[in-house]
């Protein structure tokens, strides 16, 4: 309105909400540590860049740091969760606001090998 202003010289930067279109892999161990690649648009290189893993009803969430690759690609590691479950993965460039859409990620039980046959064979 030309009348209200701040003398603090604080800068406000407006950003569009990022859009997430895919994640790879789409599943990983519930103990965490899977290297994930997210593809979309509007990603920004920010010290607050995060992958946010939300419960399907959005009651709980876990945020992990993300690594900026390009404005359409970023990487992060999946966190550990208590049991196998499904989560929706969103992106935040400021640590507060998240992408309007998310992509599903499935935390699964690790495979266990109980036996192998044959148990021996030629070395070459």
Short mmCIF file of C-alpha atoms in Angstrom, two decimals:
data_model
loop_
_atom_site.label_atom_id
_atom_site.label_comp_id
_atom_site.label_asym_id
_atom_site.label_seq_id
_atom_site.Cartn_x
_atom_site.Cartn_y
_atom_site.Cartn_z
CA UNK A 1 0.00 0.00 0.00
CA UNK A 2 3.08 2.26 0.05
CA UNK A 3 2.61 3.08 3.72
CA UNK A 4 3.56 -0.08 5.61
CA UNK A 5 7.22 -1.06 5.58
CA UNK A 6 10.06 -2.39 7.71
CA UNK A 7 13.27 -0.56 8.47
CA UNK A 8 15.13 -3.83 9.16
CA UNK A 9 16.20 -4.49 5.54
CA UNK A 10 15.03 -8.09 5.87
CA UNK A 11 14.55 -9.86 2.55
CA UNK A 12 11.61 -12.13 1.87
CA UNK A 13 11.97 -14.64 -0.94
CA UNK A 14 8.88 -16.16 -2.51
CA UNK A 15 9.17 -19.65 -4.00
CA UNK A 16 6.69 -21.83 -5.82
CA UNK A 17 5.80 -25.11 -4.12
CA UNK A 18 7.93 -27.95 -5.48
CA UNK A 19 6.20 -30.75 -7.35
CA UNK A 20 7.28 -34.38 -6.87
CA UNK A 21 6.50 -36.69 -9.80
CA UNK A 22 8.45 -39.88 -9.00
CA UNK A 23 10.73 -41.64 -6.57
CA UNK A 24 13.22 -44.45 -7.14
CA UNK A 25 13.39 -46.99 -5.70
CA UNK A 26 9.74 -47.15 -4.65
CA UNK A 27 10.49 -49.38 -1.67
CA UNK A 28 13.28 -50.02 0.81
CA UNK A 29 14.15 -51.61 4.14
CA UNK A 30 12.28 -50.37 7.20
CA UNK A 31 15.67 -50.11 8.98
CA UNK A 32 16.38 -47.15 6.66
CA UNK A 33 19.41 -46.09 4.66
CA UNK A 34 18.01 -46.58 1.15
CA UNK A 35 19.44 -44.05 -1.33
CA UNK A 36 16.43 -42.38 -2.93
CA UNK A 37 16.18 -40.22 -6.05
CA UNK A 38 13.20 -37.87 -6.32
CA UNK A 39 12.22 -36.32 -9.63
CA UNK A 40 9.94 -33.35 -10.10
CA UNK A 41 10.17 -29.61 -10.58
CA UNK A 42 10.82 -26.50 -8.54
CA UNK A 43 13.56 -27.98 -6.36
CA UNK A 44 15.94 -25.36 -4.98
CA UNK A 45 19.42 -25.60 -3.50
CA UNK A 46 18.74 -24.69 0.11
CA UNK A 47 20.30 -25.53 3.48
CA UNK A 48 16.75 -26.46 4.58
CA UNK A 49 16.04 -28.88 1.70
CA UNK A 50 14.27 -31.98 3.04
CA UNK A 51 12.53 -35.19 2.10
CA UNK A 52 9.55 -35.55 4.39
CA UNK A 53 8.02 -38.98 5.03
CA UNK A 54 4.40 -38.62 6.12
CA UNK A 55 2.07 -41.30 7.43
CA UNK A 56 -0.78 -41.99 5.03
CA UNK A 57 -3.17 -39.98 7.24
CA UNK A 58 -0.54 -37.19 7.68
CA UNK A 59 -0.64 -37.49 11.49
CA UNK A 60 3.10 -38.17 11.80
CA UNK A 61 6.13 -37.31 9.72
CA UNK A 62 9.90 -37.79 9.61
CA UNK A 63 12.16 -35.28 7.85
CA UNK A 64 15.62 -36.04 6.51
CA UNK A 65 18.14 -33.78 4.77
CA UNK A 66 18.07 -33.86 0.98
CA UNK A 67 20.89 -33.24 -1.49
CA UNK A 68 20.18 -30.89 -4.39
CA UNK A 69 21.18 -32.28 -7.79
CA UNK A 70 19.18 -30.12 -10.24
CA UNK A 71 15.93 -28.16 -10.15
CA UNK A 72 14.21 -31.40 -11.17
CA UNK A 73 16.21 -33.98 -9.19
CA UNK A 74 17.30 -34.47 -5.59
CA UNK A 75 18.53 -37.31 -3.40
CA UNK A 76 18.01 -38.37 0.20
CA UNK A 77 18.24 -41.45 2.42
CA UNK A 78 15.21 -43.13 3.83
CA UNK A 79 14.87 -42.91 7.61
CA UNK A 80 14.32 -45.92 9.86
CA UNK A 81 10.79 -46.73 10.98
CA UNK A 82 9.57 -49.13 13.67
CA UNK A 83 7.77 -51.59 11.39
CA UNK A 84 7.14 -52.08 7.67
CA UNK A 85 4.65 -49.45 6.45
CA UNK A 86 3.73 -47.09 3.63
CA UNK A 87 4.57 -43.37 3.70
CA UNK A 88 4.01 -40.42 1.38
CA UNK A 89 7.23 -38.58 0.48
CA UNK A 90 7.13 -34.81 0.02
CA UNK A 91 9.84 -32.19 -0.54
CA UNK A 92 10.39 -29.04 1.49
CA UNK A 93 12.79 -26.31 0.39
CA UNK A 94 12.45 -24.28 3.61
CA UNK A 95 11.95 -26.99 6.26
CA UNK A 96 8.39 -25.83 6.95
CA UNK A 97 6.21 -25.85 3.83
CA UNK A 98 5.97 -29.04 1.79
CA UNK A 99 5.13 -29.96 -1.77
CA UNK A 100 1.42 -30.10 -2.46
CA UNK A 101 1.72 -33.64 -3.76
CA UNK A 102 3.70 -36.60 -2.54
CA UNK A 103 4.74 -39.96 -3.91
CA UNK A 104 4.31 -43.28 -2.10
CA UNK A 105 7.27 -45.12 -0.61
CA UNK A 106 6.97 -48.56 0.95
CA UNK A 107 9.11 -49.57 3.94
CA UNK A 108 9.47 -53.36 3.74
CA UNK A 109 10.85 -56.21 5.85
CA UNK A 110 14.39 -57.26 4.90
CA UNK A 111 14.68 -60.59 3.12
CA UNK A 112 16.16 -63.43 5.17
CA UNK A 113 18.00 -66.31 3.50
CA UNK A 114 17.37 -69.48 5.49
CA UNK A 115 19.12 -71.97 3.21
CA UNK A 116 20.86 -72.30 -0.12
CA UNK A 117 21.14 -75.25 -2.46
CA UNK A 118 23.52 -76.50 -3.59
CA UNK A 119 25.76 -75.41 -0.75
CA UNK A 120 28.93 -75.91 -2.78
CA UNK A 121 30.12 -75.86 -6.38
CA UNK A 122 33.04 -75.20 -8.72
CA UNK A 123 35.12 -72.08 -8.06
CA UNK A 124 35.15 -71.00 -11.71
#
